[in-house]
PDB file of C-alpha atoms and ligand atoms in Angstrom:
ATOM      1  CA  MET A 173       0.000   0.000   0.000  1.00 94.00           C
ATOM      2  CA  LEU A 174       1.097   3.531  -0.813  1.00 98.00           C
ATOM      3  CA  THR A 175      -0.764   6.663   0.244  1.00 98.00           C
ATOM      4  CA  ASP A 176      -0.805  10.324  -0.592  1.00 98.00           C
ATOM      5  CA  TYR A 177      -2.891  12.140   1.993  1.00 98.00           C
ATOM      6  CA  HIS A 178      -1.439  15.597   2.119  1.00 98.00           C
ATOM      7  CA  LEU A 179      -2.662  16.911  -1.229  1.00 98.00           C
ATOM      8  CA  HIS A 180      -4.024  20.222  -2.417  1.00 98.00           C
ATOM      9  CA  LEU A 181      -6.190  20.359  -5.524  1.00 98.00           C
ATOM     10  CA  ARG A 182      -4.889  23.811  -6.402  1.00 97.00           C
ATOM     11  CA  PRO A 183      -1.922  26.149  -6.121  1.00 95.00           C
ATOM     12  CA  ASP A 184      -1.785  28.529  -3.140  1.00 94.00           C
ATOM     13  CA  GLY A 185      -2.453  31.803  -5.036  1.00 87.00           C
ATOM     14  CA  HIS A 186      -5.642  33.886  -5.040  1.00 85.00           C
ATOM     15  CA  GLU A 187      -6.273  33.100  -8.690  1.00 87.00           C
ATOM     16  CA  ALA A 188      -6.798  29.388  -7.968  1.00 92.00           C
ATOM     17  CA  SER A 189     -10.578  29.307  -7.548  1.00 93.00           C
ATOM     18  CA  THR A 190     -12.622  26.361  -6.336  1.00 94.00           C
ATOM     19  CA  ALA A 191     -14.734  26.738  -9.506  1.00 90.00           C
ATOM     20  CA  GLU A 192     -11.702  25.828 -11.570  1.00 93.00           C
ATOM     21  CA  TYR A 193      -9.918  23.319  -9.329  1.00 96.00           C
ATOM     22  CA  HIS A 194     -12.593  21.647  -7.205  1.00 97.00           C
ATOM     23  CA  SER A 195     -13.911  19.743 -10.190  1.00 97.00           C
ATOM     24  CA  GLN A 196     -14.202  16.064 -11.014  1.00 96.00           C
ATOM     25  CA  ALA A 197     -11.963  16.602 -14.063  1.00 97.00           C
ATOM     26  CA  ASN A 198      -9.183  17.929 -11.853  1.00 98.00           C
ATOM     27  CA  VAL A 199      -9.590  15.089  -9.348  1.00 98.00           C
ATOM     28  CA  GLU A 200      -9.311  12.678 -12.281  1.00 98.00           C
ATOM     29  CA  ARG A 201      -5.933  14.192 -13.141  1.00 98.00           C
ATOM     30  CA  TYR A 202      -4.740  13.511  -9.572  1.00 98.00           C
ATOM     31  CA  ARG A 203      -6.116   9.969  -9.685  1.00 98.00           C
ATOM     32  CA  ALA A 204      -4.375   9.280 -12.996  1.00 98.00           C
ATOM     33  CA  ALA A 205      -1.034  10.577 -11.695  1.00 98.00           C
ATOM     34  CA  ALA A 206      -1.429   8.458  -8.552  1.00 98.00           C
ATOM     35  CA  GLU A 207      -2.280   5.344 -10.522  1.00 97.00           C
ATOM     36  CA  GLU A 208       0.814   5.760 -12.643  1.00 97.00           C
ATOM     37  CA  ARG A 209       2.878   5.763  -9.471  1.00 96.00           C
ATOM     38  CA  GLY A 210       1.123   2.848  -7.818  1.00 96.00           C
ATOM     39  CA  ILE A 211      -0.620   4.956  -5.153  1.00 97.00           C
ATOM     40  CA  ALA A 212      -4.028   3.558  -4.272  1.00 95.00           C
ATOM     41  CA  GLU A 213      -5.053   5.657  -1.287  1.00 97.00           C
ATOM     42  CA  LEU A 214      -5.534   9.365  -1.940  1.00 98.00           C
ATOM     43  CA  GLY A 215      -6.887  12.091   0.255  1.00 98.00           C
ATOM     44  CA  VAL A 216      -7.144  15.834  -0.095  1.00 98.00           C
ATOM     45  CA  SER A 217      -6.257  18.291   2.650  1.00 98.00           C
ATOM     46  CA  GLU A 218      -6.899  21.860   1.544  1.00 98.00           C
ATOM     47  CA  HIS A 219      -5.534  24.670   3.717  1.00 98.00           C
ATOM     48  CA  ILE A 220      -7.952  25.742   6.413  1.00 98.00           C
ATOM     49  CA  TYR A 221      -7.143  29.408   5.833  1.00 98.00           C
ATOM     50  CA  ARG A 222      -8.766  29.302   2.379  1.00 98.00           C
ATOM     51  CA  PHE A 223     -12.176  28.989   4.076  1.00 98.00           C
ATOM     52  CA  THR A 224     -14.190  31.822   5.608  1.00 98.00           C
ATOM     53  CA  GLN A 225     -14.858  29.689   8.690  1.00 98.00           C
ATOM     54  CA  ALA A 226     -11.137  29.828   9.543  1.00 98.00           C
ATOM     55  CA  LEU A 227     -11.568  33.442  10.614  1.00 98.00           C
ATOM     56  CA  GLU A 228     -13.487  32.156  13.643  1.00 97.00           C
ATOM     57  CA  ILE A 229     -10.166  30.684  14.730  1.00 98.00           C
ATOM     58  CA  TRP A 230      -7.596  33.290  13.805  1.00 98.00           C
ATOM     59  CA  ARG A 231      -7.592  36.674  12.126  1.00 97.00           C
ATOM     60  CA  HIS A 232      -4.021  36.859  10.949  1.00 97.00           C
ATOM     61  CA  PRO A 233      -3.851  39.320   8.020  1.00 97.00           C
ATOM     62  CA  PHE A 234      -2.596  36.522   5.757  1.00 97.00           C
ATOM     63  CA  TRP A 235      -5.641  34.429   6.585  1.00 97.00           C
ATOM     64  CA  GLU A 236      -7.936  37.428   6.076  1.00 97.00           C
ATOM     65  CA  GLN A 237      -6.546  37.827   2.551  1.00 96.00           C
ATOM     66  CA  PHE A 238      -7.253  34.227   1.601  1.00 96.00           C
ATOM     67  CA  ALA A 239     -10.434  33.191   3.423  1.00 97.00           C
ATOM     68  CA  HIS A 240     -12.820  33.205   0.439  1.00 94.00           C
ATOM     69  CA  ASP A 241     -14.335  29.725   0.194  1.00 97.00           C
ATOM     70  CA  ASP A 242     -16.917  27.772   2.128  1.00 98.00           C
ATOM     71  CA  LEU A 243     -15.623  24.837   4.145  1.00 98.00           C
ATOM     72  CA  ASP A 244     -18.868  22.873   3.939  1.00 98.00           C
ATOM     73  CA  GLU A 245     -19.000  23.218   0.157  1.00 98.00           C
ATOM     74  CA  TYR A 246     -15.502  21.755   0.007  1.00 98.00           C
ATOM     75  CA  CYS A 247     -16.447  18.856   2.288  1.00 98.00           C
ATOM     76  CA  GLY A 248     -19.614  18.238   0.257  1.00 98.00           C
ATOM     77  CA  PHE A 249     -17.710  18.262  -3.031  1.00 98.00           C
ATOM     78  CA  ILE A 250     -15.087  15.765  -1.862  1.00 98.00           C
ATOM     79  CA  ARG A 251     -17.644  13.471  -0.191  1.00 98.00           C
ATOM     80  CA  GLU A 252     -20.346  13.497  -2.824  1.00 97.00           C
ATOM     81  CA  ARG A 253     -18.476  13.956  -6.095  1.00 97.00           C
ATOM     82  CA  THR A 254     -15.128  12.185  -5.569  1.00 97.00           C
ATOM     83  CA  ASP A 255     -13.690   8.989  -4.113  1.00 96.00           C
ATOM     84  CA  LEU A 256     -10.922  10.807  -2.233  1.00 98.00           C
ATOM     85  CA  ARG A 257     -10.526  10.689   1.516  1.00 98.00           C
ATOM     86  CA  LEU A 258     -11.578  13.973   3.071  1.00 98.00           C
ATOM     87  CA  GLY A 259      -8.934  15.784   5.055  1.00 98.00           C
ATOM     88  CA  ILE A 260      -7.875  19.298   5.905  1.00 98.00           C
ATOM     89  CA  GLU A 261      -4.544  20.931   6.655  1.00 98.00           C
ATOM     90  CA  ALA A 262      -5.125  22.957   9.796  1.00 98.00           C
ATOM     91  CA  ASP A 263      -2.625  25.266  11.445  1.00 98.00           C
ATOM     92  CA  PHE A 264      -1.977  24.919  15.139  1.00 98.00           C
ATOM     93  CA  VAL A 265      -2.902  28.286  16.648  1.00 98.00           C
ATOM     94  CA  PRO A 266      -1.950  28.360  20.336  1.00 97.00           C
ATOM     95  CA  GLY A 267      -4.836  29.685  22.413  1.00 97.00           C
ATOM     96  CA  ALA A 268      -7.437  28.775  19.771  1.00 98.00           C
ATOM     97  CA  GLU A 269      -7.537  25.035  20.500  1.00 98.00           C
ATOM     98  CA  ASP A 270     -11.195  24.957  21.554  1.00 98.00           C
ATOM     99  CA  ARG A 271     -12.373  26.916  18.532  1.00 98.00           C
ATOM    100  CA  LEU A 272     -10.426  24.685  16.164  1.00 98.00           C
ATOM    101  CA  ALA A 273     -11.705  21.555  17.892  1.00 98.00           C
ATOM    102  CA  SER A 274     -15.316  22.729  17.421  1.00 98.00           C
ATOM    103  CA  LEU A 275     -14.760  23.536  13.762  1.00 98.00           C
ATOM    104  CA  LEU A 276     -13.154  20.148  13.079  1.00 98.00           C
ATOM    105  CA  GLU A 277     -15.616  18.093  15.109  1.00 98.00           C
ATOM    106  CA  ALA A 278     -18.537  19.631  13.235  1.00 98.00           C
ATOM    107  CA  ARG A 279     -17.251  18.126   9.938  1.00 98.00           C
ATOM    108  CA  ASP A 280     -17.202  14.568   8.723  1.00 98.00           C
ATOM    109  CA  LEU A 281     -13.450  14.397   8.108  1.00 98.00           C
ATOM    110  CA  ASP A 282     -11.308  11.318   7.568  1.00 98.00           C
ATOM    111  CA  TYR A 283      -8.224  12.980   9.015  1.00 98.00           C
ATOM    112  CA  VAL A 284      -6.673  16.285  10.017  1.00 98.00           C
ATOM    113  CA  VAL A 285      -3.142  17.218   9.030  1.00 98.00           C
ATOM    114  CA  GLY A 286      -1.711  19.603  11.622  1.00 98.00           C
ATOM    115  CA  SER A 287       0.812  22.232  10.555  1.00 98.00           C
ATOM    116  CA  VAL A 288       3.006  24.857  12.108  1.00 98.00           C
ATOM    117  CA  HIS A 289       3.611  27.546   9.478  1.00 98.00           C
ATOM    118  CA  PHE A 290       3.626  30.451  11.952  1.00 98.00           C
ATOM    119  CA  LEU A 291       5.369  31.118  15.258  1.00 97.00           C
ATOM    120  CA  ARG A 292       2.866  33.533  16.746  1.00 90.00           C
ATOM    121  CA  ASP A 293       2.483  36.016  13.881  1.00 93.00           C
ATOM    122  CA  GLY A 294       5.744  35.239  12.093  1.00 97.00           C
ATOM    123  CA  ALA A 295       5.767  32.913   9.069  1.00 97.00           C
ATOM    124  CA  VAL A 296       8.436  30.227   8.908  1.00 97.00           C
ATOM    125  CA  ASP A 297       8.103  29.578   5.158  1.00 96.00           C
ATOM    126  CA  MET A 298       6.990  32.856   3.547  1.00 95.00           C
ATOM    127  CA  ASP A 299       8.659  36.173   2.843  1.00 94.00           C
ATOM    128  CA  ASP A 300       5.538  37.999   3.955  1.00 95.00           C
ATOM    129  CA  TYR A 301       5.238  38.237   7.756  1.00 96.00           C
ATOM    130  CA  SER A 302       8.545  36.377   7.960  1.00 97.00           C
ATOM    131  CA  VAL A 303       9.686  35.238  11.387  1.00 96.00           C
ATOM    132  CA  TRP A 304      13.227  35.508  10.041  1.00 96.00           C
ATOM    133  CA  ASP A 305      12.860  39.314  10.018  1.00 94.00           C
ATOM    134  CA  SER A 306      11.734  39.407  13.646  1.00 93.00           C
ATOM    135  CA  GLY A 307      15.200  40.026  15.114  1.00 94.00           C
ATOM    136  CA  ARG A 308      15.137  36.671  16.929  1.00 95.00           C
ATOM    137  CA  SER A 309      18.218  34.482  16.750  1.00 96.00           C
ATOM    138  CA  VAL A 310      18.195  31.359  14.622  1.00 97.00           C
ATOM    139  CA  GLU A 311      18.544  29.304  17.814  1.00 97.00           C
ATOM    140  CA  GLU A 312      15.467  30.926  19.311  1.00 97.00           C
ATOM    141  CA  ILE A 313      13.446  30.382  16.145  1.00 97.00           C
ATOM    142  CA  TRP A 314      14.405  26.701  16.003  1.00 98.00           C
ATOM    143  CA  ARG A 315      13.733  26.232  19.711  1.00 98.00           C
ATOM    144  CA  ARG A 316      10.325  27.858  19.497  1.00 98.00           C
ATOM    145  CA  TYR A 317       9.502  25.990  16.309  1.00 98.00           C
ATOM    146  CA  PHE A 318      10.105  22.525  17.776  1.00 98.00           C
ATOM    147  CA  GLN A 319       8.440  23.448  21.079  1.00 98.00           C
ATOM    148  CA  THR A 320       5.376  24.471  19.061  1.00 98.00           C
ATOM    149  CA  ILE A 321       5.512  21.227  17.061  1.00 98.00           C
ATOM    150  CA  GLY A 322       5.456  19.331  20.372  1.00 98.00           C
ATOM    151  CA  GLU A 323       2.523  21.422  21.614  1.00 98.00           C
ATOM    152  CA  SER A 324       0.627  20.886  18.381  1.00 98.00           C
ATOM    153  CA  ALA A 325       1.048  17.115  18.744  1.00 98.00           C
ATOM    154  CA  ALA A 326       0.081  17.196  22.424  1.00 98.00           C
ATOM    155  CA  SER A 327      -3.058  19.237  21.648  1.00 98.00           C
ATOM    156  CA  GLY A 328      -4.726  16.074  20.338  1.00 98.00           C
ATOM    157  CA  LEU A 329      -6.308  18.125  17.545  1.00 98.00           C
ATOM    158  CA  PHE A 330      -4.499  16.416  14.699  1.00 98.00           C
ATOM    159  CA  ASP A 331      -4.070  12.947  13.221  1.00 98.00           C
ATOM    160  CA  VAL A 332      -0.893  13.725  11.287  1.00 98.00           C
ATOM    161  CA  LEU A 333       2.008  16.022  12.068  1.00 98.00           C
ATOM    162  CA  ALA A 334       2.734  17.731   8.726  1.00 98.00           C
ATOM    163  CA  HIS A 335       6.206  18.497   7.330  1.00 98.00           C
ATOM    164  CA  PRO A 336       7.643  18.241  10.846  1.00 98.00           C
ATOM    165  CA  ASP A 337      10.877  20.185  10.301  1.00 98.00           C
ATOM    166  CA  LEU A 338       9.467  22.908   8.032  1.00 98.00           C
ATOM    167  CA  VAL A 339      11.763  25.367   9.833  1.00 98.00           C
ATOM    168  CA  LYS A 340      14.507  24.235   7.433  1.00 97.00           C
ATOM    169  CA  TYR A 341      12.353  25.370   4.467  1.00 97.00           C
ATOM    170  CA  TRP A 342      14.818  28.012   3.241  1.00 95.00           C
ATOM    171  CA  GLY A 343      17.791  25.658   3.132  1.00 94.00           C
ATOM    172  CA  PRO A 344      21.070  27.480   2.657  1.00 93.00           C
ATOM    173  CA  GLU A 345      19.275  30.851   2.456  1.00 94.00           C
ATOM    174  CA  ARG A 346      18.906  30.933   6.245  1.00 94.00           C
ATOM    175  CA  PRO A 347      21.513  29.986   8.847  1.00 91.00           C
ATOM    176  CA  LEU A 348      21.293  26.704  10.718  1.00 94.00           C
ATOM    177  CA  PRO A 349      21.756  26.626  14.485  1.00 96.00           C
ATOM    178  CA  GLU A 350      25.135  25.472  15.701  1.00 94.00           C
ATOM    179  CA  GLY A 351      25.600  21.932  16.933  1.00 95.00           C
ATOM    180  CA  ASP A 352      23.554  18.749  16.850  1.00 97.00           C
ATOM    181  CA  LEU A 353      20.045  19.491  15.561  1.00 98.00           C
ATOM    182  CA  ARG A 354      18.707  16.652  17.681  1.00 98.00           C
ATOM    183  CA  HIS A 355      18.834  19.014  20.672  1.00 98.00           C
ATOM    184  CA  TYR A 356      16.070  20.965  18.930  1.00 98.00           C
ATOM    185  CA  TYR A 357      14.154  17.898  17.720  1.00 98.00           C
ATOM    186  CA  GLU A 358      14.116  16.644  21.314  1.00 98.00           C
ATOM    187  CA  LEU A 359      11.846  19.550  22.285  1.00 98.00           C
ATOM    188  CA  ALA A 360       9.018  18.005  20.231  1.00 98.00           C
ATOM    189  CA  MET A 361       9.392  14.409  21.328  1.00 98.00           C
ATOM    190  CA  ASP A 362       7.362  14.347  24.560  1.00 98.00           C
ATOM    191  CA  GLY A 363       4.335  15.717  22.742  1.00 98.00           C
ATOM    192  CA  ILE A 364       4.771  13.254  19.892  1.00 98.00           C
ATOM    193  CA  ALA A 365       5.228  10.283  22.217  1.00 98.00           C
ATOM    194  CA  GLN A 366       2.318  11.144  24.503  1.00 97.00           C
ATOM    195  CA  SER A 367      -0.177  11.935  21.778  1.00 98.00           C
ATOM    196  CA  GLY A 368       0.510   8.964  19.515  1.00 96.00           C
ATOM    197  CA  ILE A 369       0.171  11.293  16.516  1.00 98.00           C
ATOM    198  CA  ALA A 370       1.325   9.992  13.129  1.00 98.00           C
ATOM    199  CA  VAL A 371       4.398  11.685  11.716  1.00 98.00           C
ATOM    200  CA  GLU A 372       4.312  12.735   8.087  1.00 98.00           C
ATOM    201  CA  VAL A 373       7.095  11.839   5.720  1.00 98.00           C
ATOM    202  CA  SER A 374       6.710  14.450   2.985  1.00 98.00           C
ATOM    203  CA  THR A 375       8.635  14.676  -0.247  1.00 98.00           C
ATOM    204  CA  ALA A 376       7.709  18.374  -0.553  1.00 97.00           C
ATOM    205  CA  GLY A 377      10.996  19.466   1.027  1.00 96.00           C
ATOM    206  CA  LEU A 378      12.840  18.034  -1.960  1.00 97.00           C
ATOM    207  CA  ARG A 379      10.985  20.501  -4.205  1.00 96.00           C
ATOM    208  CA  LYS A 380      11.703  23.508  -1.946  1.00 93.00           C
ATOM    209  CA  ARG A 381      14.894  25.374  -1.220  1.00 92.00           C
ATOM    210  CA  ALA A 382      15.586  22.909   1.601  1.00 94.00           C
ATOM    211  CA  GLY A 383      16.267  20.229  -1.018  1.00 95.00           C
ATOM    212  CA  GLU A 384      15.616  17.501   1.583  1.00 97.00           C
ATOM    213  CA  MET A 385      12.780  15.294   2.707  1.00 97.00           C
ATOM    214  CA  TYR A 386      10.625  16.475   5.609  1.00 98.00           C
ATOM    215  CA  PRO A 387      11.619  15.383   8.189  1.00 98.00           C
ATOM    216  CA  ALA A 388      15.363  14.760   8.330  1.00 98.00           C
ATOM    217  CA  PRO A 389      16.188  11.076   8.974  1.00 98.00           C
ATOM    218  CA  ALA A 390      17.464  11.917  12.474  1.00 98.00           C
ATOM    219  CA  PHE A 391      14.114  13.490  13.372  1.00 98.00           C
ATOM    220  CA  LEU A 392      12.207  10.532  11.978  1.00 98.00           C
ATOM    221  CA  SER A 393      14.390   8.065  13.908  1.00 98.00           C
ATOM    222  CA  MET A 394      13.583   9.862  17.137  1.00 98.00           C
ATOM    223  CA  CYS A 395       9.848   9.769  16.321  1.00 98.00           C
ATOM    224  CA  LEU A 396      10.030   6.049  15.571  1.00 98.00           C
ATOM    225  CA  GLU A 397      11.769   5.457  18.893  1.00 98.00           C
ATOM    226  CA  ALA A 398       8.941   7.415  20.503  1.00 98.00           C
ATOM    227  CA  GLY A 399       6.488   4.967  18.894  1.00 98.00           C
ATOM    228  CA  ALA A 400       5.059   7.235  16.194  1.00 98.00           C
ATOM    229  CA  PRO A 401       3.603   5.651  13.043  1.00 98.00           C
ATOM    230  CA  VAL A 402       4.276   7.170   9.618  1.00 98.00           C
ATOM    231  CA  ALA A 403       1.940   8.843   7.129  1.00 98.00           C
ATOM    232  CA  LEU A 404       3.357   9.223   3.619  1.00 98.00           C
ATOM    233  CA  SER A 405       2.519  12.238   1.433  1.00 98.00           C
ATOM    234  CA  SER A 406       3.803  14.548  -1.278  1.00 98.00           C
ATOM    235  CA  ASP A 407       2.019  17.813  -0.349  1.00 98.00           C
ATOM    236  CA  ALA A 408       1.371  18.182  -4.077  1.00 98.00           C
ATOM    237  CA  HIS A 409      -0.426  21.315  -5.244  1.00 97.00           C
ATOM    238  CA  ARG A 410      -0.713  20.015  -8.836  1.00 97.00           C
ATOM    239  CA  PRO A 411      -1.230  16.550 -10.349  1.00 98.00           C
ATOM    240  CA  GLU A 412       2.367  16.215 -11.564  1.00 97.00           C
ATOM    241  CA  ASP A 413       3.617  16.219  -7.979  1.00 98.00           C
ATOM    242  CA  VAL A 414       1.371  13.444  -6.663  1.00 98.00           C
ATOM    243  CA  GLY A 415       3.709  10.806  -5.252  1.00 98.00           C
ATOM    244  CA  ALA A 416       6.723  12.839  -6.383  1.00 98.00           C
ATOM    245  CA  ASP A 417      10.084  11.368  -5.377  1.00 98.00           C
ATOM    246  CA  TYR A 418       8.499   8.478  -3.501  1.00 98.00           C
ATOM    247  CA  ASP A 419      11.499   6.342  -4.456  1.00 97.00           C
ATOM    248  CA  GLN A 420      13.602   8.494  -2.132  1.00 97.00           C
ATOM    249  CA  ALA A 421      10.989   8.391   0.624  1.00 98.00           C
ATOM    250  CA  LEU A 422      10.696   4.612   0.410  1.00 97.00           C
ATOM    251  CA  GLU A 423      14.447   4.259   0.534  1.00 97.00           C
ATOM    252  CA  MET A 424      14.583   6.322   3.743  1.00 98.00           C
ATOM    253  CA  LEU A 425      11.694   4.383   5.290  1.00 98.00           C
ATOM    254  CA  GLU A 426      13.319   1.083   4.446  1.00 97.00           C
ATOM    255  CA  ARG A 427      16.636   2.225   5.866  1.00 98.00           C
ATOM    256  CA  LEU A 428      14.907   3.144   9.130  1.00 98.00           C
ATOM    257  CA  GLY A 429      12.989  -0.127   9.293  1.00 98.00           C
ATOM    258  CA  VAL A 430       9.488   1.313   8.699  1.00 98.00           C
ATOM    259  CA  GLN A 431       7.202  -1.421   7.385  1.00 97.00           C
ATOM    260  CA  GLU A 432       3.750   0.060   7.816  1.00 98.00           C
ATOM    261  CA  LEU A 433       1.891   3.191   6.785  1.00 98.00           C
ATOM    262  CA  CYS A 434      -1.154   4.849   8.293  1.00 98.00           C
ATOM    263  CA  LEU A 435      -4.559   4.692   6.632  1.00 98.00           C
ATOM    264  CA  PHE A 436      -7.313   7.024   7.801  1.00 98.00           C
ATOM    265  CA  GLU A 437     -11.082   6.873   7.692  1.00 98.00           C
ATOM    266  CA  GLY A 438     -13.518   8.810   9.865  1.00 98.00           C
ATOM    267  CA  ARG A 439     -10.595   9.997  11.999  1.00 98.00           C
ATOM    268  CA  THR A 440      -9.674   6.427  12.871  1.00 98.00           C
ATOM    269  CA  ARG A 441      -6.269   5.129  11.989  1.00 98.00           C
ATOM    270  CA  ARG A 442      -5.175   1.723  10.769  1.00 97.00           C
ATOM    271  CA  LEU A 443      -1.756   0.492   9.776  1.00 98.00           C
ATOM    272  CA  ALA A 444      -1.154  -1.330   6.495  1.00 97.00           C
ATOM    273  CA  PRO A 445       1.990  -2.950   5.128  1.00 97.00           C
ATOM    274  CA  LEU A 446       4.044  -0.451   3.187  1.00 95.00           C
ATOM    275  CA  GLY A 447       4.865  -1.163  -0.418  1.00 86.00           C
ATOM    276  CA  ALA A 448       4.127  -0.298  -4.005  1.00 71.00           C
ATOM    277  CA  GLY A 449       1.615  -2.347  -5.900  1.00 58.00           C
ATOM    278  CA  ALA A 450      -0.712  -3.595  -3.147  1.00 45.00           C
ATOM    279  CA  GLY A 451      -3.515  -1.626  -4.725  1.00 44.00           C
ATOM    280  CA  THR A 452      -6.347  -2.023  -2.269  1.00 42.00           C
ATOM    281  CA  THR A 453      -7.694   0.358   0.296  1.00 42.00           C
ATOM    282  CA  ASP A 454      -8.588  -2.533   2.557  1.00 45.00           C
ATOM    283  CA  PRO A 455      -5.571  -4.822   2.665  1.00 42.00           C
ATOM    284  CA  ALA A 456      -5.933  -8.061   4.563  1.00 43.00           C
ATOM    285  CA  GLY A 457      -2.948  -7.137   6.700  1.00 45.00           C
ATOM    286  CA  ALA A 458      -4.468  -3.885   7.937  1.00 50.00           C
ATOM    287  CA  ARG A 459      -5.036  -3.595  11.648  1.00 48.00           C
ATOM    288  CA  GLU A 460      -6.412  -1.028  14.053  1.00 51.00           C
ATOM    289  CA  GLY A 461      -3.922   1.475  15.427  1.00 45.00           C
ATOM    290  CA  SER A 462      -3.330   1.059  19.125  1.00 40.00           C
ATOM    291  CA  ALA A 463      -1.684   4.364  19.942  1.00 42.00           C
ATOM    292  CA  PRO A 464      -3.631   6.586  22.331  1.00 39.00           C
ATOM    293  CA  GLY A 465      -4.007   9.363  19.767  1.00 37.00           C
ATOM    294  CA  SER A 466      -5.969   7.195  17.378  1.00 35.00           C
ATOM    295  CA  GLU A 467      -8.965   7.054  19.705  1.00 37.00           C
ATOM    296  CA  ARG A 468     -10.723  10.326  19.558  1.00 32.00           C
TER     297      ARG A 468
HETATM  298 ZN1   ZN B 629       1.867  23.074   5.043  1.00 66.69          ZN
HETATM  299 ZN1   ZN B 630       0.140  21.406   2.408  1.00 66.69          ZN
END
């Protein structure tokens, strides 16, 4: 079984309307790309900030610019007109946990991908509102980033921890902290271990300035030691990127001894044997996840 759960049906810009991209023809393009790459299980996880309802949670100026669409129309389209799993990529906004929980619980989602793109108001991966212009040291940014990742896991709001070391997004264009990066990764591990959240392996980092998989192998090893299962995704924003560079992801997973991937339905998690070609969404080997975070 191979999965691609962290998918967007459109690019991130304003011009990408739901009228154009939330169509069966576009979904067919994603399905065809997935089939070519032996990926049977597909889900879509549009950004929460593209929906007007997100402004109940946070009113960051970036969100205010983009919150045009209706969340329930999106859910209805995916459920009624496609065979994709229904997910959402939701930012962790400290202090807004209850509001986010209400928004998510009111929808019939298969899974929630939890992201940290902002440290308070400062964006980790955008030039606008950049945290890198905040005057904070690189060490402080990395420390706060991984603390926030740990808090997002511990919140219990999410099924999957997205692109877990996104702080490296800029690659050589931003300095790295001195020393062993595992000192920073460690700050997230209690939250990951206690929550039982699945950790995303995302090939998107290979397409960004980072030029590396999210997360780094050292981060993933620590998560595996903490008992976290793996969810595999490309974070594609166009059909061509569905399952992109999965050969490299599978090589890393094999090297680290990962043999199972998460499957999600109705916010319940199962584990299925990892591997290309086993093209069924209900493999005989699948079993219920036993981690505490899978029961919510
Ligand atoms: Zn993201
Ligand atoms: Zn994404």
